[in-house]
Each structure stands twice: as C-alpha cells, then as structure tokens.
mmCIF file of C-alpha atoms in Angstrom:
data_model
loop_
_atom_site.group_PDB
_atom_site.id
_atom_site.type_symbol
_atom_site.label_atom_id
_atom_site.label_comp_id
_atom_site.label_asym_id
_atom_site.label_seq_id
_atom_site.Cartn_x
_atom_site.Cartn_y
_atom_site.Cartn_z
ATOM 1 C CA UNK A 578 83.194 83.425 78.498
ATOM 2 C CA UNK A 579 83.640 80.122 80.367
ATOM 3 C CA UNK A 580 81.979 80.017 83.996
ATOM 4 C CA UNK A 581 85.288 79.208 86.293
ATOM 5 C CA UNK A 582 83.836 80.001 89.425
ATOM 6 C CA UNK A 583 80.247 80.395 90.785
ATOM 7 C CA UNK A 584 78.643 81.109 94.426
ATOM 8 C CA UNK A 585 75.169 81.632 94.971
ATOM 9 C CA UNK A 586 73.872 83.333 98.565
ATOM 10 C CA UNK A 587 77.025 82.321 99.986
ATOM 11 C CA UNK A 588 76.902 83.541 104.069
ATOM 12 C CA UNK A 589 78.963 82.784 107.150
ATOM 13 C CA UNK A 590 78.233 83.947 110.581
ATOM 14 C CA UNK A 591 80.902 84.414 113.356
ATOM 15 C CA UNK A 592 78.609 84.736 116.985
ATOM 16 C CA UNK A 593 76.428 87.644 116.368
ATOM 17 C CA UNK A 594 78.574 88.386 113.910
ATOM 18 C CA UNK A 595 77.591 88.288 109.928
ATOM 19 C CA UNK A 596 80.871 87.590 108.494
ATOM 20 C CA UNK A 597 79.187 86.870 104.939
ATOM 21 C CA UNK A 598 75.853 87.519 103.835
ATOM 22 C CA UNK A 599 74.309 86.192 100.893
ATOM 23 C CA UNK A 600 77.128 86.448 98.867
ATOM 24 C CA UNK A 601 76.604 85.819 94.819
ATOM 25 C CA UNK A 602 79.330 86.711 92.079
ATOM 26 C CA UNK A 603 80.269 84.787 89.325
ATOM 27 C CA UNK A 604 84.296 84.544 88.345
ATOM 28 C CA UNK A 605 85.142 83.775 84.588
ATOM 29 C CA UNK A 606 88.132 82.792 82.911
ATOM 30 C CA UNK A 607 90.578 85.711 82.306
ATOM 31 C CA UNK A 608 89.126 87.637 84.721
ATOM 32 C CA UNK A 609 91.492 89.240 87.453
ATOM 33 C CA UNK A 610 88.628 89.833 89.853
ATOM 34 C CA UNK A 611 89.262 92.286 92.734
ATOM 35 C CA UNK A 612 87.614 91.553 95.743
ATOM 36 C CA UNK A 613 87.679 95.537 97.627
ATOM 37 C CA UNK A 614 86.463 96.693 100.851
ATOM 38 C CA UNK A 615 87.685 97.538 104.460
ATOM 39 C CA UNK A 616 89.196 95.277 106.534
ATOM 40 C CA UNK A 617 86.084 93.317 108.252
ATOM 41 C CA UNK A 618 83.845 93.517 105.138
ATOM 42 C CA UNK A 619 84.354 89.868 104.544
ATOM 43 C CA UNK A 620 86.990 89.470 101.814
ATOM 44 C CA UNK A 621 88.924 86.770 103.666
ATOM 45 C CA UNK A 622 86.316 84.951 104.902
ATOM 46 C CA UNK A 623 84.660 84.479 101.321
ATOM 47 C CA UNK A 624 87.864 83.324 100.077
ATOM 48 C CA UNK A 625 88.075 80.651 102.980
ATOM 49 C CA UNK A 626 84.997 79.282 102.050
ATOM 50 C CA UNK A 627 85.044 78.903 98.698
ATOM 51 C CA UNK A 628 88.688 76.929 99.368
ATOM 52 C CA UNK A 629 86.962 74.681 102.153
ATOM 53 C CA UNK A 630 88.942 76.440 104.799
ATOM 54 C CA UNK A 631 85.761 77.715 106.432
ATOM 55 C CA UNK A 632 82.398 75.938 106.125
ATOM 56 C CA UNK A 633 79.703 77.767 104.745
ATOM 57 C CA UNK A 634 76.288 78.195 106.848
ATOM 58 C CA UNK A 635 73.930 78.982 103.686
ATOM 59 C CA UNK A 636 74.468 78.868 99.712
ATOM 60 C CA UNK A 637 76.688 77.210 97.607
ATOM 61 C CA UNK A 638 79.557 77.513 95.025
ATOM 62 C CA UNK A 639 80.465 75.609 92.457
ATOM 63 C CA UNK A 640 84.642 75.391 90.602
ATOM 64 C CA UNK A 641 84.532 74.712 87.130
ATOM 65 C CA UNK A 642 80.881 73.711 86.348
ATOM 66 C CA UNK A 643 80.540 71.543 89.272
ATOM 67 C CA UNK A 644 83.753 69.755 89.408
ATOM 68 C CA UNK A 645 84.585 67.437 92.939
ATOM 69 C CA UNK A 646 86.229 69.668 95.091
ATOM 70 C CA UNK A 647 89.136 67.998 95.699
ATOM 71 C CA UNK A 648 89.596 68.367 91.739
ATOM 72 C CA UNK A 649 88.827 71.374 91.462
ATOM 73 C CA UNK A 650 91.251 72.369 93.981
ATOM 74 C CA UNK A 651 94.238 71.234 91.733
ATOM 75 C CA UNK A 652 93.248 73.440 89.577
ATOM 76 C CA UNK A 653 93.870 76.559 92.066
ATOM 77 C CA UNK A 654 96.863 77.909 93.021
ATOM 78 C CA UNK A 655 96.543 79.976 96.582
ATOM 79 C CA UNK A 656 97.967 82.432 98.763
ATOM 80 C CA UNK A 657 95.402 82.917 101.799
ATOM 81 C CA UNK A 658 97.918 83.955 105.066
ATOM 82 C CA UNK A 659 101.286 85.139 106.041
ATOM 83 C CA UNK A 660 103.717 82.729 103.918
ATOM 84 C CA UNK A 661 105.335 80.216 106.061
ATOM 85 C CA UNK A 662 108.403 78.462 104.750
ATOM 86 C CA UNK A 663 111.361 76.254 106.226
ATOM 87 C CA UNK A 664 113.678 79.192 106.834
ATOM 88 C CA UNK A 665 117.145 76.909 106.699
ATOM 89 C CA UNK A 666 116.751 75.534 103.425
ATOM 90 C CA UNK A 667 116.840 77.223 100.143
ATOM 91 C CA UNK A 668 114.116 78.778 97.956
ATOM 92 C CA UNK A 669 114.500 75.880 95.416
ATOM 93 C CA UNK A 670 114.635 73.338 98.535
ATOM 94 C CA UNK A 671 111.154 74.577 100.094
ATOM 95 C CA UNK A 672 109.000 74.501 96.123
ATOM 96 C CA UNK A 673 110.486 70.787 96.000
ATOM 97 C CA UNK A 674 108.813 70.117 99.271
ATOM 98 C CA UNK A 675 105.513 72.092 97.984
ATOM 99 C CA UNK A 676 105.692 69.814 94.799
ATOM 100 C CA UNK A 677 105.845 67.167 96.711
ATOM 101 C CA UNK A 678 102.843 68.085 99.278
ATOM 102 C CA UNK A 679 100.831 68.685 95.900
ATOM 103 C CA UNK A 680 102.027 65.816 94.352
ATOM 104 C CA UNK A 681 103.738 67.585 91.686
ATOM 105 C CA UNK A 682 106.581 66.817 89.392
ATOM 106 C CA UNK A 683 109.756 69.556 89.809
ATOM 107 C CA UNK A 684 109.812 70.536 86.276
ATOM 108 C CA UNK A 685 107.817 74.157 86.655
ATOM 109 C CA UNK A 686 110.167 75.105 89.642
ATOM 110 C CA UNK A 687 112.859 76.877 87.538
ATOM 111 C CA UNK A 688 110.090 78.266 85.565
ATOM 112 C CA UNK A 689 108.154 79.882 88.310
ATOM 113 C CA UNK A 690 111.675 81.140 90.167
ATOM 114 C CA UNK A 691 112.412 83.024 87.180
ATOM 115 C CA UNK A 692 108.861 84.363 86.654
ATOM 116 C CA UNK A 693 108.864 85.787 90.141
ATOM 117 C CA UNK A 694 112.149 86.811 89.492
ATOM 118 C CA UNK A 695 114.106 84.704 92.405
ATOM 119 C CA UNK A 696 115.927 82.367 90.196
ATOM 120 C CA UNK A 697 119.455 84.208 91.116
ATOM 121 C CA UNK A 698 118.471 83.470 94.863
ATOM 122 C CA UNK A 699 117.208 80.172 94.172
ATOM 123 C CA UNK A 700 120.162 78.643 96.192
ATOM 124 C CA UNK A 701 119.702 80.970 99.150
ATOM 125 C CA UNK A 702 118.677 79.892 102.818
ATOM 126 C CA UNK A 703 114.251 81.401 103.180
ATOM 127 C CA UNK A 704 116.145 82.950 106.657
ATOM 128 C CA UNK A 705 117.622 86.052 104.723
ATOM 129 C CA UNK A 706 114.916 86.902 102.581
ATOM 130 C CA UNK A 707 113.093 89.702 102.780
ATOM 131 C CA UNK A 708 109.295 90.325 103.235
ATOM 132 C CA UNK A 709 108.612 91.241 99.437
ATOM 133 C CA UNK A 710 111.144 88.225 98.621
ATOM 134 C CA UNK A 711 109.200 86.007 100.316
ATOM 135 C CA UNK A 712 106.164 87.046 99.307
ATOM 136 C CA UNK A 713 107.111 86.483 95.819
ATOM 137 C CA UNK A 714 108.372 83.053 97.116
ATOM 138 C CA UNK A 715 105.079 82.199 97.984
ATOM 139 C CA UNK A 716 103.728 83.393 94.785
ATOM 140 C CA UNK A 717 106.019 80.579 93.368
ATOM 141 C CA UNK A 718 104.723 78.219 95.738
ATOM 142 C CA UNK A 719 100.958 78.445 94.086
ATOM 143 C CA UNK A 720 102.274 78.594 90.735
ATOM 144 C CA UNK A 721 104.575 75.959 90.600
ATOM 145 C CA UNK A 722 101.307 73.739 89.830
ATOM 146 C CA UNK A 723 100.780 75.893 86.799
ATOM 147 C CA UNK A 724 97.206 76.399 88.162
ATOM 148 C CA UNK A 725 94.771 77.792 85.939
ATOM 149 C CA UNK A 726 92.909 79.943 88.809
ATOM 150 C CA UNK A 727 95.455 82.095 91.713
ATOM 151 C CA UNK A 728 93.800 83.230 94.612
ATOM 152 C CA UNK A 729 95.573 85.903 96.240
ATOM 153 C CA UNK A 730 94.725 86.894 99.676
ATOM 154 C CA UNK A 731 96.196 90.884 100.149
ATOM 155 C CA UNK A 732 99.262 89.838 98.427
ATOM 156 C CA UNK A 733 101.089 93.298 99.256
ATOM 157 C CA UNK A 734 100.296 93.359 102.493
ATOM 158 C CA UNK A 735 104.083 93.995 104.912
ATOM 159 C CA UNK A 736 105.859 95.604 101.911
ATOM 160 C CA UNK A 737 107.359 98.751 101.038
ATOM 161 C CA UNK A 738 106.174 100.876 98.381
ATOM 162 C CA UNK A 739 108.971 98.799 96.110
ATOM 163 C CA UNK A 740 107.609 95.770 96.992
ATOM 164 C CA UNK A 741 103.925 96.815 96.585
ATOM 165 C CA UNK A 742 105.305 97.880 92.451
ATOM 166 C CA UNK A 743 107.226 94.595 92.237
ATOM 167 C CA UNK A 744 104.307 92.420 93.384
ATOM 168 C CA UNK A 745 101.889 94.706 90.999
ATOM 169 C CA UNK A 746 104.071 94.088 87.623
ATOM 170 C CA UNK A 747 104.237 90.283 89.102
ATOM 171 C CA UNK A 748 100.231 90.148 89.155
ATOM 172 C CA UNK A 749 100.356 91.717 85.784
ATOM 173 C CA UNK A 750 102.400 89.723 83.934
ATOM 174 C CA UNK A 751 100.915 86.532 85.487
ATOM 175 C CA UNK A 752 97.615 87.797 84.224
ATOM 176 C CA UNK A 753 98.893 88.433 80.867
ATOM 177 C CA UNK A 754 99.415 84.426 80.505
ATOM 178 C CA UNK A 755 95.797 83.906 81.028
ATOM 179 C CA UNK A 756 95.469 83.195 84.745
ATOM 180 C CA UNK A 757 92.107 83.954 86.405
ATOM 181 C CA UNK A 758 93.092 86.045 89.414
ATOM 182 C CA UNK A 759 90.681 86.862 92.556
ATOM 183 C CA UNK A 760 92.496 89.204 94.817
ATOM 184 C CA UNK A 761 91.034 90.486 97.945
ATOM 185 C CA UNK A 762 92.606 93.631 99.191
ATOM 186 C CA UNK A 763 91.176 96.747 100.767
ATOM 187 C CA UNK A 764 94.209 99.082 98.681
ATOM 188 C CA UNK A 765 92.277 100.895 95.946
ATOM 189 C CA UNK A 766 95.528 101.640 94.384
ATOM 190 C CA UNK A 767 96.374 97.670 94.131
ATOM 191 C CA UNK A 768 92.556 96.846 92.573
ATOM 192 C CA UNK A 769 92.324 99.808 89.929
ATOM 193 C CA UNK A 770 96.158 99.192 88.550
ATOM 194 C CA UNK A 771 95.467 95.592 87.984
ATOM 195 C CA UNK A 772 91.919 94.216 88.317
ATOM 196 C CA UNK A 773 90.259 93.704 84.816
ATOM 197 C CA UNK A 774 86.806 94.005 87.169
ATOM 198 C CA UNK A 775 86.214 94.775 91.106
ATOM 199 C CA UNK A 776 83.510 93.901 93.656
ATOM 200 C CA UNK A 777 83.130 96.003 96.447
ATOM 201 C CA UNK A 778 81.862 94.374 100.011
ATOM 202 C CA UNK A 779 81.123 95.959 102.984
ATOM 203 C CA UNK A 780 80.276 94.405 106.456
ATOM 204 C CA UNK A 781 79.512 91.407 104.484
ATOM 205 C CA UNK A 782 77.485 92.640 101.307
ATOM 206 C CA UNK A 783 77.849 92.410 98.030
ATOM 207 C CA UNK A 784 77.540 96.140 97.219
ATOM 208 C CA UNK A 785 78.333 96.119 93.375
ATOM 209 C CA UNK A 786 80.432 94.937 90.941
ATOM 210 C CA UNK A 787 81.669 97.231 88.131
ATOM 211 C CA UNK A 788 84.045 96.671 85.183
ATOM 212 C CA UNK A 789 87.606 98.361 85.696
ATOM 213 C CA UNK A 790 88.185 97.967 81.556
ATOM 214 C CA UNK A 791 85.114 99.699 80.707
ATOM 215 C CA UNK A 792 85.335 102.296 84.049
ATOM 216 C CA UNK A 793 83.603 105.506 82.521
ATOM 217 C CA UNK A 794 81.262 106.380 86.213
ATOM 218 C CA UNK A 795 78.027 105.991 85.158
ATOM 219 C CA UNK A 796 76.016 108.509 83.161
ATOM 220 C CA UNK A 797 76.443 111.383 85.934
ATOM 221 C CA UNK A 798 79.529 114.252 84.825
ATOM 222 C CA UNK A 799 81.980 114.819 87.442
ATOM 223 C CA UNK A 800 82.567 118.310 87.019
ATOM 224 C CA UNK A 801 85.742 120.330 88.774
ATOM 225 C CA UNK A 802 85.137 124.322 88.830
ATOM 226 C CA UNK A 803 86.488 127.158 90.351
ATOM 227 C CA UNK A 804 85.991 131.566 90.489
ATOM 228 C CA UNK A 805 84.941 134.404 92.165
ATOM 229 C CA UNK A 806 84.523 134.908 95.590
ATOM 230 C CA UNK A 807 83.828 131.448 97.066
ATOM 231 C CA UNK A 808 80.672 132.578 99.123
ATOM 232 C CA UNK A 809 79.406 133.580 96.166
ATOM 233 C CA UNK A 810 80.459 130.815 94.039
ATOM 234 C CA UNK A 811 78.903 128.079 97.017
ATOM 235 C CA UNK A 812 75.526 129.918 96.616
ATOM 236 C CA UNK A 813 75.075 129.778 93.852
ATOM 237 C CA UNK A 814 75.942 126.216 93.507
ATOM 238 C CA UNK A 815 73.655 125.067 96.177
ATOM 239 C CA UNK A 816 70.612 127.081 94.399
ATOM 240 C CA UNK A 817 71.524 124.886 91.388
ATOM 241 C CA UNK A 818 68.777 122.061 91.084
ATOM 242 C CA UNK A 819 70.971 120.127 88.715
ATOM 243 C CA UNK A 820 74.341 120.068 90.338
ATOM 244 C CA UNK A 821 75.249 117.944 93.141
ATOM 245 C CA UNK A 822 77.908 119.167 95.453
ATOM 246 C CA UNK A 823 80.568 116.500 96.242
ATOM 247 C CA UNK A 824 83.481 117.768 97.736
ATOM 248 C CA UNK A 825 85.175 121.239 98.254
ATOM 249 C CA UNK A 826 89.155 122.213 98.650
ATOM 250 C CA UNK A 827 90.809 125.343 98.646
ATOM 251 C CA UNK A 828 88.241 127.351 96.686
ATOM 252 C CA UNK A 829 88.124 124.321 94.008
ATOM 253 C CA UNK A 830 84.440 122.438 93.758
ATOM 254 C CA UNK A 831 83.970 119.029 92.646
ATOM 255 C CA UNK A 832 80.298 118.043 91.230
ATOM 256 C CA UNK A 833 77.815 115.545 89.854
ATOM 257 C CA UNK A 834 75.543 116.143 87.585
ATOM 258 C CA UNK A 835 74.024 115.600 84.035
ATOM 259 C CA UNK A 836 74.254 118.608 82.179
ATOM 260 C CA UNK A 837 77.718 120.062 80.241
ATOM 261 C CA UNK A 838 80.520 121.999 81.159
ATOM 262 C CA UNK A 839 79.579 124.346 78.825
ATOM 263 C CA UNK A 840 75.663 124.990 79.983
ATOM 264 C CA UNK A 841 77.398 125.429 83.263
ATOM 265 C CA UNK A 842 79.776 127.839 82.392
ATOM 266 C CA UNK A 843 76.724 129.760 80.931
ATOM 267 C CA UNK A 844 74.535 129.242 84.143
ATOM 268 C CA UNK A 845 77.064 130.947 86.349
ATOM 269 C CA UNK A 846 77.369 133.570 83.854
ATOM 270 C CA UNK A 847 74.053 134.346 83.836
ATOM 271 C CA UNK A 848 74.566 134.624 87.842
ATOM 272 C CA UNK A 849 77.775 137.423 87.087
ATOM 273 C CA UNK A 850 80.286 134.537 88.036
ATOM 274 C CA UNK A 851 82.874 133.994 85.874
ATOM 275 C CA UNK A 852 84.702 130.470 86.340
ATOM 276 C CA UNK A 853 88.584 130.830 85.986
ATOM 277 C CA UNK A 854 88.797 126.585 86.250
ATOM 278 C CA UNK A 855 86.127 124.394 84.725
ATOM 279 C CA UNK A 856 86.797 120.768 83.925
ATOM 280 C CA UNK A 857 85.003 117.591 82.986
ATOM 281 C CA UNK A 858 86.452 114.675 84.061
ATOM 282 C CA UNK A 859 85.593 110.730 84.867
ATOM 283 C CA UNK A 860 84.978 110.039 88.422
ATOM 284 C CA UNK A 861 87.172 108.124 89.990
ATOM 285 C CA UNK A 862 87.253 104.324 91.688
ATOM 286 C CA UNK A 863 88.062 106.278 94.820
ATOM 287 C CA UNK A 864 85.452 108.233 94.829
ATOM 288 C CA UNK A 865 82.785 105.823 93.751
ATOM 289 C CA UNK A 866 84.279 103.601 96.871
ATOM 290 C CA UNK A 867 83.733 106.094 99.010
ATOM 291 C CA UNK A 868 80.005 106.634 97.533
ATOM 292 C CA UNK A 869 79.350 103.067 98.249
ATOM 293 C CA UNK A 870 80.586 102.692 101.418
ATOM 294 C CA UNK A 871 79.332 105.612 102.751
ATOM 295 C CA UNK A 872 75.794 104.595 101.534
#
C-alpha cells in the first residue's frame, strides 16, 4: 500500500502544556483512519500541524513521499473548524467562490452538490440552512477539488442524531470512491461504523493503533455469565486464577480470560454452580477504549 501520509515524533507544546507528544503514525491510501480520544488528547492539534496551521516544536511529517507542501496541500481536501460561509448567497454561489480561492475550475460543483445530497438546495441563500446542511456544505467545499486525501475535523459535531446518520452514510460513500479519510472525533460510535483502522490518543500519546476490519480483541475471550446466588457466583469468580473480572450488572458478569466457555461451565460445576447464561463474545471498541484510557 502506497505511503500517503507520514509523521515521525511529531510534538507540540501549549505553556506547560503537552499538546502533542512524539506523535508517529503512518496514513496509507484507502485508509479511513480514525483519530479517537477525549476532547484534550490532541486530535485537533495533530491535524493542525500536519496542515501547517500550527507549527510543530519537534519531528516531522512528510505528504506523499516528500512532496512541497504547498503541493501537497492541493492534494487535501479539509474540514478543520466550525464551517463559515457567506450566508446571503446560495450554496452553488459560496463553492464558486471556494473554486476560485483554490484556483479551481467549476466543473466538480454539481458533482459534489449532488454527492452530499444538496443539489435541490443548490439555489438556496447559506442563511436558512441548517447545521447538518451546512455541514454537508462544507463537505462540498473540500471536495469540490476532487482531493485525493479529506481531513475531517469532528465532522458530526452540532447535529442531531439524523444528521450524525446522514453525515455517516456521506463518509461512507465518499470512502467507497477511494478517498483516504483521517477523522478525528472522540464519538466511538462515529470511528467503529466507518473507520477501516483507529488510533487512540490520550493527553497527547499515541496509545495504539488497531485495525477496525480485522477487530477480533486480541487473544483474551470476553466471556458474559450468569447463575446462582450472586455472592456465591462473585466468589467463586474471584478465587478463579484464570478469569479476570471486568464489569458486573444486575447479577450478569463480564470476563477476560483465555480458557473456553465450556471449561468454564465445568469449573463452576465442579464448585455446585450451575450457570443459567454463558456466552462468548468479541470485546468490544468500547471497551478496549476504556482499557486504554484508563491505563
């Protein structure tokens, strides 16, 4: 797979703050790269860097194998803040003026309205859209340049659970042409439904990066169970050198660990408690989130 984007012990401090710190992932073509983690773990801030927003204090990054960055930035379509658009003239009216800025021929304009599915409003005044309407607008606005890289900056942030679904299927289907995507958001939801792969930060770190395609969580069983009296059944499970407790609710136990379903069914049997619920399952991006953070 073709390198698109590289950045090697990438940091940025703020004061005392360490906004960054030693940042190194490497984007490839295709890829719809999640960027996940709480808000102050550094998402933005990465992405302002690597766009020459924000100067870096330490590392580097290179676009495209090393490319000029004012070339490489042609390349890349962005949506990094709040969209801001001239709110009197129409939707088709403000990507003229963006093709323009970009020096840009009009002939993707149509294209991209219909893609983002505001080619019926195309004639309407930016005043009397809504939030999810404008954020699609903006969408347009880094397409229009039929860009092979979008960088997408908490693209469903300010909508309504409609608008969060309408931008998802948007990201999809974008993706589906072959766009690399990097998209910074602290949603779960948003990453897992349509991140090929995701790297979680926190307070600046790199923590890991795992593949959403290939998601099985790790070698470890998560393990759901349930019977008996629950005194009994917590006893039992905390004598248990093999299991790792990892959460409890309402009388049903979640737990790690490496052996079967089946040798644990036995194993409480052979304790005189007989599990009415006992299921294998994978863990889930949530959880492992949660696991990382909380490290």
């Amino acid at each position: 797979m073709r390198e698109v984007l590289k950045i090697t012990n990438l940091s940025k401090s703020y004061g005392r703050i360490k906004a960054v710190r030693q940042l190194s992932l490497t984007v490839f073509q295709g890829q719809v790269l999640g960027l996940l983690g709480p808000n102050g773990s550094g998402k933005t801030t990465t992405l302002s860097m690597i766009l020459d927003v924000v100067k870096a204090e330490e590392g580097e990054y290179k676009w495209f194998g090393g490319i000029p960055a004012t070339v490489a930035r042609k390349r890349i379509g962005t949506l990094l803040e709040k969209p801001n658009f001239y709110p009197y003239l129409s939707a088709l009216k403000n990507l003229e003026i963006t093709c323009m800025i970009k020096g840009k021929g009009k002939e993707n304009i149509e294209e991209v309205l219909k893609q983002v599915g505001l080619y019926q409003r195309r004639n309407s005044n930016v005043k009397g859209f809504s939030t999810g309407m404008k954020q699609r607008l903006a969408i347009a606005a880094a397409l229009v340049s039929d860009p092979e890289v979008l960088i997408l900056d908490e693209p469903t942030n300010g909508l309504d659970p409609n608008g969060i679904a309408d931008m998802r299927n948007l990201i999809r289907a974008i993706a589906s042409k072959g766009k690399t995507i990097l998209l910074a958001s602290h949603l779960l939801d948003e990453v897992e439904k349509v991140c090929t792969d995701v790297a979680v930060m926190k307070n600046g770190k790199l923590l890991e990066i795992r593949s959403l395609t290939k998601h099985e969580g790790g070698s470890l069983r998560v393990i759901e169970l349930a019977g008996g009296e629950d005194s009994d059944l917590r006893s039992v499970l905390r004598e248990m050198k093999e299991i790792r407790i990892v959460q409890s609710s309402n009388s049903m136990w979640v737990v790690e660990t490496k052996v079967t379903a089946q040798e644990i069914n036995r194993m409480f049997a052979e304790q005189g408690i007989y599990l009415t619920h006992l299921r294998e399952r994978r863990k889930t991006l949530e959880e492992e989130f949660l696991e990382l953070t909380n490290q």
